[in-house]
Amino acid sequence: MERSYLTFTKERNLYTLCRDLIEVHIRLIMRTPFIYLLFSFLSIASTHAQGMKKMAQKTEFESRLAKEAQTVESIESDFTQVKYLDVFDEKVTSKGKFYYQKTHKICMEYFRPMDYLIVINGSKLKIVSDGKKSIMNLSSNKMMAQMQDMLTACMIGDLSKMSSNYLLEYFEDARYYLVKIKPTNKAVQAYIAGIEIYLDKKDMSVHKLRLSETATNYTEYEFYNKKFNSLKNETKFAIR
């Protein structure tokens, strides 16, 4: 039986909320007809990627990445988010603080150009904008739970969560590893064209993350001033 339009719309709305975990401000969404996520391999990152070579031996990379991921209990960093929309031919830049704590706890506090808060704790998602709070349960939708795992894995660089529903390619240069991720599941392909994760060779942490939905529209996150295993307080991840 074909899904009803109402069911499809409900799933799309759930996806939008889950994607807001790492995405733009609700005000901007209201002002402009945003087409979310990512970046394909035709933009600036692709220019960077062209200078990279395909990784000949990924066993050492996977072993080191898994080892580093096991040692990380928490991450704190500043981030800059750049969103490009070809319909407006302009970039929207936002800044904030990123917090991660094992397991499945993420907080993103946006300070510029406006205050905005996204918190994920387990299967629950909280968004606060203009003093208004909304909370939802992601586990009630299998698709949303899968998207949550994938996006969380990308934010912290833990690729062990990637299932057979994703095709991974590996590249490197002198400073960074680059992992290109493409969904093979048609349901996921309806929302995401591809993901690019740049990992710093010094500590295997995520330096840059690019998400794309179309060949020209993308969202890029760059993380800096990173601190590891220093976050003790869990109040940042409270959902109530």
Tab-separated table of C-alpha atoms in Angstrom:
chain	number	residue	atom	x	y	z
A	1	MET	CA	0.000	0.000	0.000
A	2	GLU	CA	1.318	3.430	-0.949
A	3	ARG	CA	1.982	5.842	1.863
A	4	SER	CA	-0.535	8.622	2.208
A	5	TYR	CA	0.506	12.215	1.621
A	6	LEU	CA	-0.110	12.899	5.329
A	7	THR	CA	2.267	10.087	6.367
A	8	PHE	CA	4.950	11.316	3.988
A	9	THR	CA	4.567	14.874	5.224
A	10	LYS	CA	4.836	13.729	8.836
A	11	GLU	CA	8.062	11.818	8.109
A	12	ARG	CA	9.471	14.791	6.238
A	13	ASN	CA	8.714	17.055	9.188
A	14	LEU	CA	10.345	14.599	11.586
A	15	TYR	CA	13.395	14.503	9.377
A	16	THR	CA	13.580	18.295	9.335
A	17	LEU	CA	13.568	18.416	13.128
A	18	CYS	CA	16.240	15.725	13.375
A	19	ARG	CA	18.361	17.476	10.818
A	20	ASP	CA	18.029	20.649	12.878
A	21	LEU	CA	20.266	18.843	15.337
A	22	ILE	CA	23.132	20.125	13.268
A	23	GLU	CA	21.458	22.650	11.065
A	24	VAL	CA	20.315	26.214	10.757
A	25	HIS	CA	18.166	28.523	12.797
A	26	ILE	CA	14.389	28.278	12.709
A	27	ARG	CA	14.112	31.991	11.939
A	28	LEU	CA	16.199	31.591	8.832
A	29	ILE	CA	14.085	28.633	7.797
A	30	MET	CA	10.969	30.782	8.163
A	31	ARG	CA	12.466	33.631	6.167
A	32	THR	CA	13.793	31.577	3.286
A	33	PRO	CA	12.681	28.406	1.481
A	34	PHE	CA	15.652	26.386	2.726
A	35	ILE	CA	16.549	23.220	0.930
A	36	TYR	CA	18.680	21.521	3.551
A	37	LEU	CA	21.928	19.764	3.973
A	38	LEU	CA	24.784	19.402	1.961
A	39	PHE	CA	27.281	19.767	-0.468
A	40	SER	CA	28.110	17.647	-3.395
A	41	PHE	CA	31.558	17.229	-4.748
A	42	LEU	CA	31.429	20.226	-7.075
A	43	SER	CA	32.005	23.032	-4.561
A	44	ILE	CA	35.000	24.381	-2.698
A	45	ALA	CA	35.600	21.155	-0.793
A	46	SER	CA	35.840	19.312	-4.059
A	47	THR	CA	38.588	21.693	-5.107
A	48	HIS	CA	40.403	20.746	-1.907
A	49	ALA	CA	39.637	17.072	-2.449
A	50	GLN	CA	41.204	17.181	-5.917
A	51	GLY	CA	44.568	17.766	-4.249
A	52	MET	CA	44.146	14.589	-2.220
A	53	LYS	CA	45.126	11.086	-3.189
A	54	LYS	CA	43.077	7.976	-2.663
A	55	MET	CA	44.115	6.119	0.461
A	56	ALA	CA	46.054	3.041	-0.591
A	57	GLN	CA	45.799	1.236	2.756
A	58	LYS	CA	42.855	2.060	5.006
A	59	THR	CA	43.456	-0.628	7.648
A	60	GLU	CA	45.846	1.554	9.648
A	61	PHE	CA	43.478	4.522	9.335
A	62	GLU	CA	40.471	2.527	10.563
A	63	SER	CA	42.462	1.053	13.439
A	64	ARG	CA	43.722	4.437	14.602
A	65	LEU	CA	40.307	6.073	14.234
A	66	ALA	CA	38.631	3.341	16.286
A	67	LYS	CA	41.329	3.595	18.956
A	68	GLU	CA	41.006	7.379	19.245
A	69	ALA	CA	37.201	7.203	19.321
A	70	GLN	CA	37.362	4.854	22.315
A	71	THR	CA	39.455	7.347	24.298
A	72	VAL	CA	37.133	10.308	23.742
A	73	GLU	CA	34.633	10.835	26.554
A	74	SER	CA	33.774	14.436	25.721
A	75	ILE	CA	34.509	17.206	23.202
A	76	GLU	CA	34.167	20.976	23.515
A	77	SER	CA	34.911	23.303	20.612
A	78	ASP	CA	33.982	26.488	18.823
A	79	PHE	CA	32.432	26.082	15.391
A	80	THR	CA	31.597	28.112	12.340
A	81	GLN	CA	28.715	27.064	10.128
A	82	VAL	CA	28.456	28.224	6.529
A	83	LYS	CA	25.331	27.518	4.515
A	84	TYR	CA	25.164	28.162	0.784
A	85	LEU	CA	21.893	28.323	-1.151
A	86	ASP	CA	22.120	28.700	-4.903
A	87	VAL	CA	18.649	30.224	-5.068
A	88	PHE	CA	20.052	33.268	-3.252
A	89	ASP	CA	23.653	32.927	-4.430
A	90	GLU	CA	24.950	33.846	-0.994
A	91	LYS	CA	26.461	32.296	2.111
A	92	VAL	CA	24.955	32.542	5.590
A	93	THR	CA	27.550	32.282	8.370
A	94	SER	CA	26.767	31.311	11.969
A	95	LYS	CA	29.007	30.766	15.009
A	96	GLY	CA	28.625	28.872	18.251
A	97	LYS	CA	29.856	26.243	20.686
A	98	PHE	CA	29.753	22.483	20.188
A	99	TYR	CA	29.599	19.965	23.057
A	100	TYR	CA	29.660	16.180	22.936
A	101	GLN	CA	29.586	13.630	25.727
A	102	LYS	CA	29.328	9.851	25.583
A	103	THR	CA	26.961	8.415	24.729
A	104	HIS	CA	24.667	10.149	22.226
A	105	LYS	CA	24.761	13.547	23.908
A	106	ILE	CA	25.239	16.606	21.686
A	107	CYS	CA	24.651	20.285	22.340
A	108	MET	CA	25.056	23.092	19.822
A	109	GLU	CA	24.725	26.649	21.094
A	110	TYR	CA	24.505	29.280	18.367
A	111	PHE	CA	25.504	32.815	19.368
A	112	ARG	CA	25.669	34.597	16.033
A	113	PRO	CA	23.752	35.909	14.210
A	114	MET	CA	21.183	34.929	16.855
A	115	ASP	CA	20.804	32.726	19.922
A	116	TYR	CA	19.609	29.221	19.134
A	117	LEU	CA	20.000	25.911	20.957
A	118	ILE	CA	19.933	22.303	19.796
A	119	VAL	CA	20.319	19.414	22.255
A	120	ILE	CA	20.180	15.701	21.637
A	121	ASN	CA	20.298	13.281	24.531
A	122	GLY	CA	19.708	9.660	23.648
A	123	SER	CA	16.512	9.478	21.631
A	124	LYS	CA	15.262	12.949	22.608
A	125	LEU	CA	15.765	16.195	20.728
A	126	LYS	CA	15.276	19.710	22.131
A	127	ILE	CA	15.257	22.949	20.155
A	128	VAL	CA	15.055	26.375	21.779
A	129	SER	CA	14.484	29.469	19.635
A	130	ASP	CA	13.166	32.875	20.697
A	131	GLY	CA	12.640	31.466	24.172
A	132	LYS	CA	10.282	28.817	22.812
A	133	LYS	CA	11.166	25.176	23.476
A	134	SER	CA	10.163	22.078	21.541
A	135	ILE	CA	10.991	18.473	22.464
A	136	MET	CA	10.483	15.336	20.412
A	137	ASN	CA	11.252	11.627	20.618
A	138	LEU	CA	13.334	10.445	17.658
A	139	SER	CA	12.998	6.741	18.445
A	140	SER	CA	9.337	6.754	17.411
A	141	ASN	CA	10.424	6.809	13.767
A	142	LYS	CA	12.938	4.231	12.483
A	143	MET	CA	14.100	6.523	9.692
A	144	MET	CA	14.754	9.363	12.118
A	145	ALA	CA	16.661	7.088	14.485
A	146	GLN	CA	18.888	5.997	11.601
A	147	MET	CA	19.486	9.595	10.552
A	148	GLN	CA	20.306	10.532	14.139
A	149	ASP	CA	22.957	7.809	14.391
A	150	MET	CA	24.496	8.800	11.078
A	151	LEU	CA	24.645	12.526	11.793
A	152	THR	CA	25.969	11.994	15.314
A	153	ALA	CA	28.684	9.697	13.960
A	154	CYS	CA	29.700	12.344	11.425
A	155	MET	CA	29.848	15.125	14.008
A	156	ILE	CA	32.305	13.237	16.213
A	157	GLY	CA	34.095	11.204	13.534
A	158	ASP	CA	33.024	7.783	14.822
A	159	LEU	CA	32.504	5.842	11.597
A	160	SER	CA	31.895	2.548	13.359
A	161	LYS	CA	28.188	3.422	13.288
A	162	MET	CA	28.105	3.406	9.504
A	163	SER	CA	26.144	0.434	8.208
A	164	SER	CA	26.037	-1.259	4.830
A	165	ASN	CA	23.581	1.454	3.786
A	166	TYR	CA	26.515	3.795	3.128
A	167	LEU	CA	29.395	3.727	0.656
A	168	LEU	CA	32.657	5.117	2.070
A	169	GLU	CA	35.679	6.340	0.093
A	170	TYR	CA	38.984	7.351	1.697
A	171	PHE	CA	41.473	10.060	0.677
A	172	GLU	CA	44.379	11.882	2.306
A	173	ASP	CA	46.974	14.618	1.994
A	174	ALA	CA	49.749	15.748	4.317
A	175	ARG	CA	47.394	17.222	6.954
A	176	TYR	CA	43.996	15.567	6.656
A	177	TYR	CA	42.104	12.377	5.978
A	178	LEU	CA	38.960	12.775	3.915
A	179	VAL	CA	36.082	10.318	4.100
A	180	LYS	CA	33.351	10.661	1.485
A	181	ILE	CA	30.073	9.056	2.450
A	182	LYS	CA	27.219	8.317	0.074
A	183	PRO	CA	23.978	6.631	1.106
A	184	THR	CA	22.991	3.526	-0.841
A	185	ASN	CA	19.560	3.285	0.752
A	186	LYS	CA	16.988	4.982	-1.473
A	187	ALA	CA	15.009	6.271	1.499
A	188	VAL	CA	18.098	8.098	2.782
A	189	GLN	CA	19.060	9.245	-0.720
A	190	ALA	CA	15.803	11.176	-0.846
A	191	TYR	CA	17.267	13.495	1.802
A	192	ILE	CA	21.052	13.292	1.550
A	193	ALA	CA	23.289	13.256	-1.518
A	194	GLY	CA	26.590	12.897	0.311
A	195	ILE	CA	28.791	13.783	3.250
A	196	GLU	CA	32.462	14.737	3.469
A	197	ILE	CA	34.378	14.489	6.737
A	198	TYR	CA	37.862	15.970	7.100
A	199	LEU	CA	39.831	14.451	9.988
A	200	ASP	CA	42.950	16.083	11.405
A	201	LYS	CA	45.870	13.656	11.219
A	202	LYS	CA	47.280	15.011	14.492
A	203	ASP	CA	44.467	13.707	16.706
A	204	MET	CA	41.881	12.147	14.326
A	205	SER	CA	39.290	14.735	15.340
A	206	VAL	CA	36.777	16.238	12.915
A	207	HIS	CA	38.212	19.399	11.377
A	208	LYS	CA	35.495	20.039	8.825
A	209	LEU	CA	32.148	18.495	7.947
A	210	ARG	CA	30.229	19.154	4.759
A	211	LEU	CA	26.689	17.924	4.223
A	212	SER	CA	24.909	18.120	0.872
A	213	GLU	CA	21.432	17.631	-0.446
A	214	THR	CA	21.942	18.917	-3.981
A	215	ALA	CA	24.891	19.535	-6.277
A	216	THR	CA	25.134	23.171	-5.209
A	217	ASN	CA	23.454	23.636	-1.816
A	218	TYR	CA	25.608	22.728	1.170
A	219	THR	CA	26.203	23.238	4.855
A	220	GLU	CA	29.757	23.273	6.183
A	221	TYR	CA	30.943	23.079	9.776
A	222	GLU	CA	34.489	23.883	10.838
A	223	PHE	CA	35.573	23.001	14.383
A	224	TYR	CA	38.422	24.724	16.232
A	225	ASN	CA	39.752	25.376	19.774
A	226	LYS	CA	38.935	21.770	20.603
A	227	LYS	CA	39.190	20.336	24.129
A	228	PHE	CA	38.932	16.629	24.862
A	229	ASN	CA	37.716	14.839	27.989
A	230	SER	CA	37.415	18.032	30.051
A	231	LEU	CA	33.601	18.321	30.144
A	232	LYS	CA	32.272	17.035	33.466
A	233	ASN	CA	28.948	18.836	33.836
A	234	GLU	CA	25.945	17.265	32.086
A	235	THR	CA	23.648	20.279	32.402
A	236	LYS	CA	24.322	21.242	28.774
A	237	PHE	CA	22.499	18.095	27.693
A	238	ALA	CA	19.456	18.377	29.948
A	239	ILE	CA	16.131	17.928	28.179
A	240	ARG	CA	13.125	18.918	30.230
